[in-house]
Short mmCIF file of C-alpha atoms and ligand atoms in Angstrom, two decimals:
data_model
loop_
_atom_site.label_atom_id
_atom_site.label_comp_id
_atom_site.label_asym_id
_atom_site.label_seq_id
_atom_site.Cartn_x
_atom_site.Cartn_y
_atom_site.Cartn_z
CA MET A 954 -101.75 152.73 -72.26
CA GLU A 955 -98.81 153.10 -69.79
CA ARG A 956 -101.04 151.66 -67.06
CA VAL A 957 -101.97 148.69 -69.20
CA VAL A 958 -98.33 147.89 -69.96
CA LYS A 959 -97.28 148.18 -66.28
CA ARG A 960 -100.27 146.06 -64.98
CA ASN A 961 -99.85 143.38 -67.65
CA PRO A 962 -96.06 142.95 -68.04
CA GLY A 963 -94.63 140.49 -70.67
CA GLU A 964 -97.85 140.44 -72.82
CA PRO A 965 -96.80 142.28 -76.01
CA GLU A 966 -99.74 140.92 -78.14
CA PHE A 967 -102.17 142.18 -75.50
CA HIS A 968 -100.57 145.57 -75.47
CA GLN A 969 -100.65 145.75 -79.33
CA ALA A 970 -104.40 144.89 -79.36
CA VAL A 971 -105.20 147.54 -76.64
CA HIS A 972 -103.04 150.15 -78.18
CA GLU A 973 -104.80 149.88 -81.58
CA VAL A 974 -108.17 150.33 -79.94
CA LEU A 975 -107.26 153.15 -77.65
CA GLU A 976 -105.62 155.10 -80.50
CA SER A 977 -108.83 154.68 -82.64
CA LEU A 978 -110.92 156.01 -79.68
CA ARG A 979 -109.14 159.42 -79.46
CA PRO A 980 -111.80 161.32 -81.41
CA VAL A 981 -114.62 159.53 -79.60
CA ILE A 982 -113.21 160.43 -76.19
CA ALA A 983 -112.72 164.07 -77.40
CA LYS A 984 -116.40 164.30 -78.17
CA HIS A 985 -117.60 162.02 -75.23
CA PRO A 986 -115.39 162.57 -72.15
CA GLU A 987 -118.03 160.72 -70.10
CA TYR A 988 -116.36 157.44 -71.25
CA VAL A 989 -113.37 158.49 -69.33
CA THR A 990 -115.05 160.08 -66.28
CA SER A 991 -117.30 157.12 -65.77
CA GLY A 992 -114.21 154.78 -65.85
CA VAL A 993 -115.29 152.73 -68.84
CA LEU A 994 -111.83 152.82 -70.47
CA GLU A 995 -110.18 151.74 -67.18
CA ARG A 996 -112.67 148.84 -66.86
CA ILE A 997 -112.74 147.67 -70.50
CA VAL A 998 -109.06 146.84 -70.46
CA GLU A 999 -109.36 144.68 -67.33
CA PRO A 1000 -110.90 141.23 -67.83
CA GLU A 1001 -113.85 140.52 -65.54
CA ARG A 1002 -112.40 137.10 -64.67
CA GLN A 1003 -109.36 135.13 -65.66
CA VAL A 1004 -109.03 131.40 -64.98
CA ILE A 1005 -105.78 129.40 -65.33
CA PHE A 1006 -105.79 125.66 -64.65
CA ARG A 1007 -103.85 122.41 -64.75
CA VAL A 1008 -104.67 119.99 -67.59
CA PRO A 1009 -103.22 116.56 -66.77
CA TRP A 1010 -103.61 113.70 -69.23
CA VAL A 1011 -101.97 110.45 -70.14
CA ASN A 1012 -100.29 110.00 -73.57
CA ASP A 1013 -100.18 106.79 -75.72
CA ALA A 1014 -96.86 105.80 -74.19
CA GLY A 1015 -98.49 105.71 -70.71
CA GLU A 1016 -96.74 108.92 -69.59
CA MET A 1017 -98.49 111.70 -67.68
CA VAL A 1018 -98.33 115.09 -69.39
CA VAL A 1019 -99.33 118.46 -67.86
CA ASN A 1020 -100.61 121.37 -70.00
CA ARG A 1021 -101.96 124.68 -68.87
CA GLY A 1022 -105.54 125.72 -69.60
CA PHE A 1023 -106.91 129.23 -69.79
CA ARG A 1024 -110.29 130.96 -69.99
CA VAL A 1025 -110.42 134.78 -69.91
CA GLN A 1026 -113.99 136.14 -69.43
CA PHE A 1027 -113.36 139.64 -70.55
CA ASN A 1028 -116.61 141.51 -70.87
CA SER A 1029 -120.25 140.60 -70.35
CA ALA A 1030 -121.85 143.95 -70.85
CA ILE A 1031 -124.01 142.95 -73.81
CA GLY A 1032 -124.31 139.20 -73.42
CA PRO A 1033 -122.73 135.94 -72.10
CA TYR A 1034 -119.00 135.65 -72.71
CA LYS A 1035 -118.40 134.21 -76.16
CA GLY A 1036 -115.17 133.36 -77.92
CA GLY A 1037 -113.12 130.37 -79.15
CA LEU A 1038 -110.58 128.00 -77.66
CA ARG A 1039 -107.13 127.80 -79.12
CA PHE A 1040 -104.89 124.75 -78.74
CA HIS A 1041 -101.34 125.71 -79.92
CA PRO A 1042 -97.88 125.51 -78.14
CA SER A 1043 -97.63 129.36 -78.36
CA VAL A 1044 -100.58 129.90 -76.03
CA TYR A 1045 -99.95 131.81 -72.88
CA LEU A 1046 -102.03 134.41 -71.02
CA GLY A 1047 -101.14 137.33 -73.16
CA ILE A 1048 -102.37 135.60 -76.34
CA ILE A 1049 -105.64 134.76 -74.75
CA LYS A 1050 -106.06 138.16 -73.40
CA PHE A 1051 -105.37 139.79 -76.78
CA LEU A 1052 -107.92 137.51 -78.43
CA GLY A 1053 -110.44 138.05 -75.63
CA PHE A 1054 -110.13 141.78 -75.84
CA GLU A 1055 -110.57 141.75 -79.60
CA GLN A 1056 -113.63 139.53 -79.20
CA ILE A 1057 -115.51 142.22 -77.17
CA PHE A 1058 -115.57 144.53 -80.17
CA LYS A 1059 -115.99 141.86 -82.76
CA ASN A 1060 -119.08 140.41 -81.07
CA SER A 1061 -120.50 143.87 -80.60
CA LEU A 1062 -120.10 144.52 -84.31
CA THR A 1063 -122.23 141.46 -85.18
CA GLY A 1064 -125.32 143.10 -83.62
CA LEU A 1065 -125.96 139.89 -81.51
CA PRO A 1066 -126.01 139.83 -77.79
CA MET A 1067 -122.62 138.38 -77.04
CA GLY A 1068 -119.97 139.43 -74.62
CA GLY A 1069 -116.21 138.80 -75.11
CA GLY A 1070 -114.11 135.87 -73.94
CA LYS A 1071 -111.46 133.45 -75.14
CA GLY A 1072 -109.56 130.46 -73.90
CA GLY A 1073 -107.28 127.61 -74.83
CA SER A 1074 -104.23 125.73 -73.97
CA ASP A 1075 -100.48 125.25 -74.80
CA PHE A 1076 -101.35 121.75 -75.96
CA ASP A 1077 -99.96 120.98 -79.46
CA PRO A 1078 -102.39 118.86 -81.44
CA ARG A 1079 -99.75 118.13 -84.17
CA GLY A 1080 -98.74 114.45 -84.20
CA LYS A 1081 -101.25 113.38 -81.47
CA SER A 1082 -103.43 110.36 -81.89
CA GLU A 1083 -107.27 110.39 -81.79
CA GLY A 1084 -107.14 108.91 -78.22
CA GLU A 1085 -104.64 111.53 -77.02
CA ILE A 1086 -106.72 114.36 -78.37
CA MET A 1087 -109.88 112.90 -76.77
CA ARG A 1088 -108.19 112.40 -73.37
CA PHE A 1089 -106.79 115.90 -73.41
CA CYS A 1090 -110.14 117.43 -74.31
CA GLN A 1091 -111.84 115.47 -71.52
CA SER A 1092 -109.31 116.60 -68.96
CA PHE A 1093 -109.63 120.25 -70.21
CA MET A 1094 -113.43 120.30 -69.84
CA THR A 1095 -113.24 118.49 -66.36
CA GLU A 1096 -112.09 121.88 -65.08
CA LEU A 1097 -113.49 124.27 -67.58
CA TYR A 1098 -117.17 123.04 -67.14
CA ARG A 1099 -117.56 124.75 -63.76
CA HIS A 1100 -116.78 128.23 -65.37
CA ILE A 1101 -119.16 128.07 -68.40
CA GLY A 1102 -122.76 127.54 -69.26
CA PRO A 1103 -125.36 128.50 -72.03
CA ASP A 1104 -126.16 131.82 -70.19
CA THR A 1105 -122.75 132.35 -68.78
CA ASP A 1106 -119.97 131.63 -71.28
CA VAL A 1107 -120.20 129.75 -74.57
CA PRO A 1108 -116.79 128.70 -76.09
CA ALA A 1109 -116.19 127.65 -79.64
CA GLY A 1110 -113.17 126.62 -81.77
CA ASP A 1111 -110.08 128.46 -82.97
CA ILE A 1112 -106.65 127.27 -83.99
CA GLY A 1113 -106.26 123.53 -83.33
CA VAL A 1114 -109.89 123.23 -82.21
CA GLY A 1115 -112.39 122.11 -84.77
CA GLY A 1116 -115.57 119.92 -85.04
CA ARG A 1117 -113.71 116.87 -83.62
CA GLU A 1118 -112.39 118.65 -80.46
CA ILE A 1119 -115.72 120.43 -79.94
CA GLY A 1120 -117.32 116.95 -79.90
CA TYR A 1121 -114.99 115.56 -77.27
CA LEU A 1122 -115.43 118.76 -75.18
CA PHE A 1123 -119.25 118.67 -75.41
CA GLY A 1124 -119.47 114.96 -74.62
CA GLN A 1125 -117.50 115.47 -71.41
CA TYR A 1126 -119.47 118.61 -70.42
CA LYS A 1127 -122.82 116.73 -70.86
CA ARG A 1128 -121.55 113.73 -68.82
CA ILE A 1129 -120.52 116.03 -65.92
CA VAL A 1130 -123.54 118.31 -65.71
CA ASN A 1131 -126.21 115.86 -66.99
CA ALA A 1132 -127.75 118.37 -69.28
CA PHE A 1133 -127.91 118.60 -73.06
CA GLU A 1134 -127.57 122.40 -73.47
CA GLY A 1135 -125.97 124.85 -75.91
CA VAL A 1136 -122.73 125.44 -74.03
CA LEU A 1137 -120.47 125.27 -77.02
CA THR A 1138 -120.86 126.28 -80.66
CA GLY A 1139 -119.36 124.54 -83.70
CA LYS A 1140 -121.22 121.41 -82.78
CA GLY A 1141 -122.00 118.65 -85.20
CA ILE A 1142 -125.29 119.08 -87.16
CA SER A 1143 -126.98 116.02 -85.59
CA TRP A 1144 -126.34 117.18 -82.02
CA GLY A 1145 -127.18 120.95 -82.00
CA GLY A 1146 -124.82 122.44 -84.50
CA SER A 1147 -125.80 125.10 -87.10
CA LEU A 1148 -125.52 124.54 -90.72
CA ALA A 1149 -122.95 126.82 -92.24
CA ARG A 1150 -120.97 127.24 -89.02
CA PRO A 1151 -117.86 125.54 -90.45
CA GLU A 1152 -118.02 127.73 -93.53
CA ALA A 1153 -118.95 130.95 -91.72
CA THR A 1154 -115.54 132.60 -90.99
CA GLY A 1155 -114.15 131.90 -94.45
CA TYR A 1156 -117.33 132.76 -96.26
CA GLY A 1157 -117.88 135.91 -94.08
CA THR A 1158 -114.31 137.04 -94.84
CA ALA A 1159 -115.01 136.79 -98.55
CA TYR A 1160 -118.35 138.76 -98.13
CA PHE A 1161 -116.55 141.40 -96.22
CA ALA A 1162 -113.91 141.77 -98.80
CA GLU A 1163 -116.57 141.84 -101.54
CA GLU A 1164 -118.00 144.94 -99.88
CA MET A 1165 -114.66 146.62 -99.63
CA LEU A 1166 -113.90 145.90 -103.34
CA ALA A 1167 -117.36 147.12 -104.37
CA SER A 1168 -116.66 150.50 -102.67
CA ARG A 1169 -114.08 150.99 -105.51
CA GLY A 1170 -116.13 149.34 -108.24
CA GLU A 1171 -114.15 146.18 -108.03
CA SER A 1172 -114.97 142.49 -107.36
CA PHE A 1173 -113.26 139.01 -106.92
CA GLU A 1174 -113.91 138.28 -110.63
CA GLY A 1175 -110.54 137.48 -112.35
CA LYS A 1176 -108.52 138.45 -109.23
CA THR A 1177 -105.41 136.62 -107.90
CA VAL A 1178 -105.59 135.99 -104.12
CA THR A 1179 -102.84 134.94 -101.75
CA ILE A 1180 -103.58 133.32 -98.39
CA SER A 1181 -101.48 131.67 -95.70
CA GLY A 1182 -103.31 129.21 -93.20
CA TYR A 1183 -105.28 126.34 -94.79
CA GLY A 1184 -107.32 125.50 -91.76
CA ASN A 1185 -110.97 126.26 -91.09
CA VAL A 1186 -110.80 129.84 -92.18
CA GLY A 1187 -108.49 129.40 -95.16
CA THR A 1188 -110.12 126.42 -96.82
CA TYR A 1189 -113.70 127.84 -96.71
CA LEU A 1190 -112.37 131.13 -97.94
CA ILE A 1191 -110.74 129.44 -100.97
CA GLU A 1192 -114.17 127.71 -101.68
CA LYS A 1193 -116.03 131.07 -101.65
CA VAL A 1194 -113.43 133.01 -103.65
CA ASN A 1195 -113.66 130.27 -106.34
CA GLN A 1196 -117.41 130.72 -106.40
CA LEU A 1197 -116.99 134.49 -106.81
CA GLY A 1198 -114.63 134.13 -109.77
CA GLY A 1199 -111.23 134.67 -108.10
CA LYS A 1200 -108.23 132.37 -107.88
CA VAL A 1201 -106.27 131.50 -104.71
CA VAL A 1202 -102.62 130.72 -105.52
CA THR A 1203 -100.82 130.12 -102.19
CA ILE A 1204 -101.14 128.34 -98.85
CA ALA A 1205 -98.50 128.48 -96.15
CA ASP A 1206 -97.44 127.37 -92.76
CA GLU A 1207 -94.59 128.42 -90.46
CA TYR A 1208 -92.03 126.55 -92.56
CA GLY A 1209 -92.74 128.05 -96.01
CA TYR A 1210 -95.43 128.24 -98.71
CA VAL A 1211 -96.78 126.44 -101.79
CA TYR A 1212 -97.34 128.33 -105.07
CA ASP A 1213 -100.07 127.01 -107.21
CA PRO A 1214 -100.37 129.30 -110.29
CA ASP A 1215 -103.44 127.51 -111.59
CA GLY A 1216 -105.46 128.13 -108.47
CA ILE A 1217 -106.53 125.74 -105.67
CA LYS A 1218 -109.89 124.21 -106.94
CA ASP A 1219 -111.73 120.97 -107.58
CA GLU A 1220 -109.91 117.82 -106.42
CA LYS A 1221 -106.92 119.89 -105.19
CA LEU A 1222 -109.32 121.83 -102.83
CA ASN A 1223 -110.93 118.59 -101.71
CA PHE A 1224 -107.46 117.35 -100.67
CA LEU A 1225 -106.66 120.57 -98.92
CA MET A 1226 -109.92 120.60 -97.01
CA ASP A 1227 -108.80 117.67 -94.81
CA LEU A 1228 -105.05 118.31 -94.76
CA TRP A 1229 -104.97 120.43 -91.52
CA THR A 1230 -108.45 120.23 -90.33
CA VAL A 1231 -108.54 116.42 -90.11
CA TYR A 1232 -104.88 115.20 -90.44
CA ARG A 1233 -102.95 118.23 -88.99
CA ARG A 1234 -100.52 117.74 -91.79
CA PRO A 1235 -97.91 120.35 -93.11
CA ALA A 1236 -98.49 122.53 -96.17
CA GLN A 1237 -95.66 120.90 -97.99
CA ASP A 1238 -97.80 117.69 -98.37
CA TYR A 1239 -100.00 119.64 -100.84
CA ALA A 1240 -96.97 120.58 -102.97
CA ARG A 1241 -95.78 116.86 -102.90
CA GLU A 1242 -99.22 115.60 -103.86
CA PHE A 1243 -99.73 117.78 -106.90
CA GLY A 1244 -96.04 118.23 -107.93
CA LEU A 1245 -95.98 121.95 -107.11
CA GLN A 1246 -93.31 124.35 -106.07
CA TRP A 1247 -92.60 124.50 -102.29
CA VAL A 1248 -90.74 127.61 -101.20
CA GLU A 1249 -88.90 126.93 -97.93
CA GLY A 1250 -88.57 129.49 -95.17
CA ARG A 1251 -90.32 132.34 -97.00
CA SER A 1252 -93.72 134.02 -96.78
CA PRO A 1253 -96.58 133.85 -99.39
CA TRP A 1254 -96.68 137.63 -99.36
CA GLU A 1255 -93.84 137.80 -101.86
CA VAL A 1256 -96.20 136.35 -104.59
CA PRO A 1257 -97.77 139.06 -106.78
CA CYS A 1258 -101.54 139.26 -106.06
CA ASP A 1259 -104.51 141.60 -106.20
CA ILE A 1260 -105.88 140.55 -102.83
CA ALA A 1261 -104.04 139.22 -99.77
CA VAL A 1262 -105.80 137.39 -96.97
CA PRO A 1263 -103.70 136.26 -94.05
CA THR A 1264 -105.54 133.29 -92.51
CA ALA A 1265 -103.05 131.71 -90.03
CA THR A 1266 -102.03 133.60 -86.95
CA GLN A 1267 -101.04 136.84 -85.24
CA ASN A 1268 -98.15 139.07 -86.65
CA GLU A 1269 -97.62 136.78 -89.64
CA LEU A 1270 -97.51 139.73 -92.10
CA SER A 1271 -94.76 142.32 -91.38
CA LEU A 1272 -93.93 145.85 -92.75
CA ALA A 1273 -91.50 144.34 -95.28
CA ASP A 1274 -94.29 142.07 -96.45
CA ALA A 1275 -96.70 144.94 -96.72
CA GLN A 1276 -94.20 146.96 -98.80
CA ARG A 1277 -93.68 143.95 -101.12
CA LEU A 1278 -97.49 143.42 -101.51
CA VAL A 1279 -97.96 147.08 -102.39
CA SER A 1280 -95.14 147.33 -104.82
CA ASN A 1281 -96.52 144.17 -106.47
CA GLY A 1282 -99.93 145.83 -107.05
CA CYS A 1283 -102.04 144.47 -104.33
CA ILE A 1284 -105.18 146.54 -103.85
CA CYS A 1285 -106.92 144.90 -100.94
CA VAL A 1286 -105.93 143.11 -97.71
CA ALA A 1287 -108.47 141.50 -95.45
CA GLU A 1288 -107.47 140.08 -92.07
CA GLY A 1289 -109.03 136.58 -91.96
CA ALA A 1290 -106.90 135.65 -88.93
CA ASN A 1291 -106.77 137.59 -85.74
CA MET A 1292 -104.25 140.50 -85.73
CA PRO A 1293 -102.21 138.94 -88.50
CA CYS A 1294 -100.64 142.22 -89.67
CA THR A 1295 -98.11 143.95 -87.45
CA ALA A 1296 -99.07 147.56 -86.37
CA ASP A 1297 -96.49 149.17 -88.72
CA ALA A 1298 -97.87 146.93 -91.72
CA VAL A 1299 -101.41 148.09 -90.95
CA ASN A 1300 -100.31 151.84 -90.87
CA TYR A 1301 -98.42 151.34 -94.19
CA PHE A 1302 -101.52 149.81 -95.88
CA LEU A 1303 -103.59 152.78 -94.62
CA GLU A 1304 -100.98 155.32 -95.79
CA LYS A 1305 -100.95 153.66 -99.23
CA SER A 1306 -104.80 153.77 -99.48
CA VAL A 1307 -104.89 149.97 -99.91
CA LEU A 1308 -108.40 148.77 -99.03
CA PHE A 1309 -107.70 147.36 -95.62
CA GLY A 1310 -110.20 145.24 -93.58
CA PRO A 1311 -109.31 144.71 -89.83
CA ALA A 1312 -109.82 141.24 -88.28
CA LYS A 1313 -112.52 142.16 -85.82
CA ALA A 1314 -114.75 143.18 -88.70
CA VAL A 1315 -113.53 140.76 -91.43
CA ASN A 1316 -113.56 137.54 -89.51
CA ALA A 1317 -116.65 138.25 -87.40
CA GLY A 1318 -118.75 135.84 -89.54
CA GLY A 1319 -117.59 132.89 -87.42
CA VAL A 1320 -118.80 134.18 -84.12
CA ALA A 1321 -121.90 135.63 -85.86
CA VAL A 1322 -123.04 132.23 -86.99
CA SER A 1323 -122.05 130.88 -83.56
CA GLY A 1324 -124.55 133.47 -82.15
CA LEU A 1325 -127.11 132.06 -84.67
CA GLU A 1326 -126.27 128.51 -83.36
CA MET A 1327 -127.08 129.87 -79.78
CA SER A 1328 -130.40 131.17 -80.97
CA GLN A 1329 -131.33 127.93 -82.76
CA ASN A 1330 -130.37 125.91 -79.59
CA SER A 1331 -132.52 128.11 -77.47
CA MET A 1332 -135.42 127.67 -79.93
CA ARG A 1333 -134.69 123.99 -80.32
CA PHE A 1334 -135.00 124.62 -83.99
CA ALA A 1335 -132.72 124.63 -87.02
CA TRP A 1336 -132.50 126.95 -90.02
CA THR A 1337 -131.48 125.72 -93.46
CA PHE A 1338 -127.95 126.23 -94.90
CA ALA A 1339 -129.41 128.94 -97.25
CA GLU A 1340 -131.17 130.76 -94.37
CA VAL A 1341 -128.02 130.84 -92.22
CA ASP A 1342 -125.86 131.89 -95.19
CA GLU A 1343 -128.19 134.72 -96.05
CA ARG A 1344 -128.20 135.95 -92.42
CA LEU A 1345 -124.40 135.74 -92.45
CA LYS A 1346 -124.16 137.85 -95.70
CA GLY A 1347 -126.60 140.43 -94.14
CA ILE A 1348 -124.50 140.59 -90.96
CA MET A 1349 -121.27 141.08 -92.97
CA LYS A 1350 -122.73 143.87 -95.03
CA ASP A 1351 -124.04 145.49 -91.87
CA ILE A 1352 -120.66 145.30 -90.14
CA TYR A 1353 -119.02 146.91 -93.25
CA ARG A 1354 -121.72 149.65 -93.29
CA LYS A 1355 -121.30 150.32 -89.53
CA SER A 1356 -117.53 150.47 -89.63
CA SER A 1357 -117.37 152.75 -92.65
CA GLU A 1358 -120.14 155.07 -91.31
CA ALA A 1359 -118.32 155.40 -87.90
CA ALA A 1360 -114.98 156.24 -89.72
CA LYS A 1361 -116.82 158.90 -91.72
CA GLU A 1362 -118.65 160.30 -88.71
CA TYR A 1363 -115.43 160.95 -86.85
CA GLY A 1364 -113.61 162.40 -89.95
CA LEU A 1365 -111.45 159.39 -90.62
CA GLY A 1366 -112.24 158.75 -94.16
CA GLU A 1367 -111.99 155.27 -95.33
CA ASN A 1368 -110.15 153.92 -92.23
CA LEU A 1369 -111.96 150.77 -91.36
CA VAL A 1370 -109.63 149.95 -88.59
CA ALA A 1371 -110.75 153.00 -86.58
CA GLY A 1372 -114.27 152.71 -87.80
CA ALA A 1373 -114.69 148.99 -86.60
CA ASN A 1374 -113.09 149.83 -83.27
CA ILE A 1375 -115.36 152.86 -82.70
CA ALA A 1376 -118.58 151.16 -83.76
CA GLY A 1377 -117.72 148.11 -81.68
CA PHE A 1378 -116.73 150.16 -78.63
CA ILE A 1379 -119.74 152.53 -78.46
CA LYS A 1380 -122.36 149.82 -78.02
CA VAL A 1381 -120.39 148.08 -75.27
CA ALA A 1382 -119.35 151.27 -73.53
CA ASP A 1383 -123.08 152.60 -73.43
CA ALA A 1384 -124.18 149.24 -71.93
CA MET A 1385 -121.41 149.42 -69.36
CA MET A 1386 -122.44 152.96 -68.34
CA ALA A 1387 -126.12 151.91 -68.09
CA GLN A 1388 -125.25 149.13 -65.71
CA GLY A 1389 -123.32 151.19 -63.19
CA VAL A 1390 -119.87 150.56 -61.81
CA VAL A 1391 -119.62 146.78 -62.22
P1 LIG B 2067 -107.08 126.13 -87.81
O1 LIG B 2067 -106.31 125.43 -86.70
O2 LIG B 2067 -108.07 125.48 -88.49
O3 LIG B 2067 -105.94 126.52 -88.96
C1 LIG B 2067 -104.80 127.28 -88.62
C2 LIG B 2067 -103.92 127.35 -89.80
O4 LIG B 2067 -102.87 128.27 -89.58
C3 LIG B 2067 -103.27 126.06 -90.19
O5 LIG B 2067 -102.96 125.95 -91.56
C4 LIG B 2067 -101.92 126.12 -89.35
O6 LIG B 2067 -100.98 125.39 -89.99
C5 LIG B 2067 -101.59 127.64 -89.54
N1 LIG B 2067 -100.86 128.17 -88.34
C6 LIG B 2067 -101.24 128.08 -87.06
N2 LIG B 2067 -100.24 128.60 -86.32
C7 LIG B 2067 -99.24 129.12 -87.23
C8 LIG B 2067 -98.04 129.76 -87.06
N3 LIG B 2067 -97.53 130.06 -85.80
N4 LIG B 2067 -97.31 130.14 -88.15
C9 LIG B 2067 -97.92 129.78 -89.40
N5 LIG B 2067 -99.03 129.17 -89.57
C10 LIG B 2067 -99.71 128.72 -88.44
O7 LIG B 2067 -107.41 127.53 -87.28
P2 LIG B 2067 -108.56 128.59 -87.87
O8 LIG B 2067 -108.59 128.44 -89.33
O9 LIG B 2067 -109.77 128.30 -87.08
O10 LIG B 2067 -107.94 129.96 -87.39
C11 LIG B 2067 -106.98 130.80 -88.25
C12 LIG B 2067 -107.09 132.21 -87.79
O11 LIG B 2067 -108.39 132.68 -87.87
C13 LIG B 2067 -106.70 132.36 -86.33
O12 LIG B 2067 -106.03 133.68 -86.11
C14 LIG B 2067 -108.07 132.47 -85.55
O13 LIG B 2067 -107.90 133.17 -84.32
C15 LIG B 2067 -108.85 133.18 -86.64
N6 LIG B 2067 -110.29 133.03 -86.46
C16 LIG B 2067 -110.88 131.78 -86.52
C17 LIG B 2067 -112.25 131.67 -86.40
C18 LIG B 2067 -113.04 130.40 -86.61
O14 LIG B 2067 -114.15 130.38 -86.64
N7 LIG B 2067 -112.35 129.21 -86.75
C19 LIG B 2067 -113.08 132.87 -86.18
C20 LIG B 2067 -112.38 134.10 -86.29
C21 LIG B 2067 -111.08 134.21 -86.41
P3 LIG B 2067 -99.56 124.92 -89.11
O15 LIG B 2067 -99.99 124.82 -87.71
O16 LIG B 2067 -99.18 123.60 -89.80
O17 LIG B 2067 -98.61 125.95 -89.27
#
């Protein structure tokens, strides 16, 4: 860990992600010292390749703007690099490395042949016109295309990158390489996308939480749920929670939150579906539209709930938030976003025996269906929505089973954080050992 901090200065999110995994691996290393002697640990924390590039584009005012693009190809031991692209002003190398590192274990847990990678840019999509977003995406792909390919690296969406952006990126890739191939996932249905990919992360999060709740004889029925982000993950999570008999009462952004005690459903959910995903509008617009309470500058985790699902971004739920949730009677926390709980918040939930689902297990449904999209592209064939949803459900149950079995095998009780890290790690580590020092 000391070496990681020294070799990667100024990247606290990356240190946080590595620290959690290495801590979880203590009992594995004690039993299997070969993972240390073969250098697997040294290698797994070092990306195989990191690309940083200039993204110049022209805005509507005719001015030239320069953003920075990233692609970190972290680990290809079990398949081509796979992981999303994030467009957000907070993006820098440390964020992309933390996400790429997490992606290695998440992808392994899905049981599908995908390595780990992640990319993005410090471009801010808020307030940009269609034309500006298209020109930015085209410029981004004009460099990225030479580093990716259907058998090399297959990016997807993440914060600020949804179906529209994937369309512009795919169009530019196809134009440059003159090949229609499955180089991105999250594509539109008429041009190679998989049914149920937009729903996959939100639905998968709900399926995983259902498994956790069932382990204590509970379910979503009649439960109050609080969430934060109302983008791709948040909106489809709400849809599935409603189907499972629960009620989601908050959404939030970095400026505050909306409290909707009757639950977000029907025409309110229809309105919310497009609010961020299509219009990139603030959460307060939802409060204004339906005459609801807007709570400025505070976090949704102060609202009493049975289940909390952070769905926005890293480190959005602090120790103080965790203490508030527990004292208000919250029984289950599922990380819909990537690393949304600070390390001390996670430890607090574990100490208090709250059912706690870590991101790399909980939100793996998105990349799992991306994996299914790759398979469908290779077969030049498409499964129905029900077939994909059924496979997704099976994969989420399997991830829960693997994570809880690994925790038990290493004497860690119900600790799914350690269980997911261990189960994800062993498959990749064994593949790395089999492939020699590469
Ligand atoms: P979207 O861009 O669709 O939505 C992001 C949501 O989070 C928006 O509501 C946005 O609102 C909010 N948000 C973003 N940054 C911040 C911030 N700094 N503070 C508070 N709110 C913020 O992204 P996704 O739904 O795709 O992603 C959400 C999370 O889920 C991310 O952590 C992502 O890595 C993770 N994830 C996504 C997957 C996918 O398939 N899409 C797969 C697995 C994980 P606003 O910007 O207005 O604040």
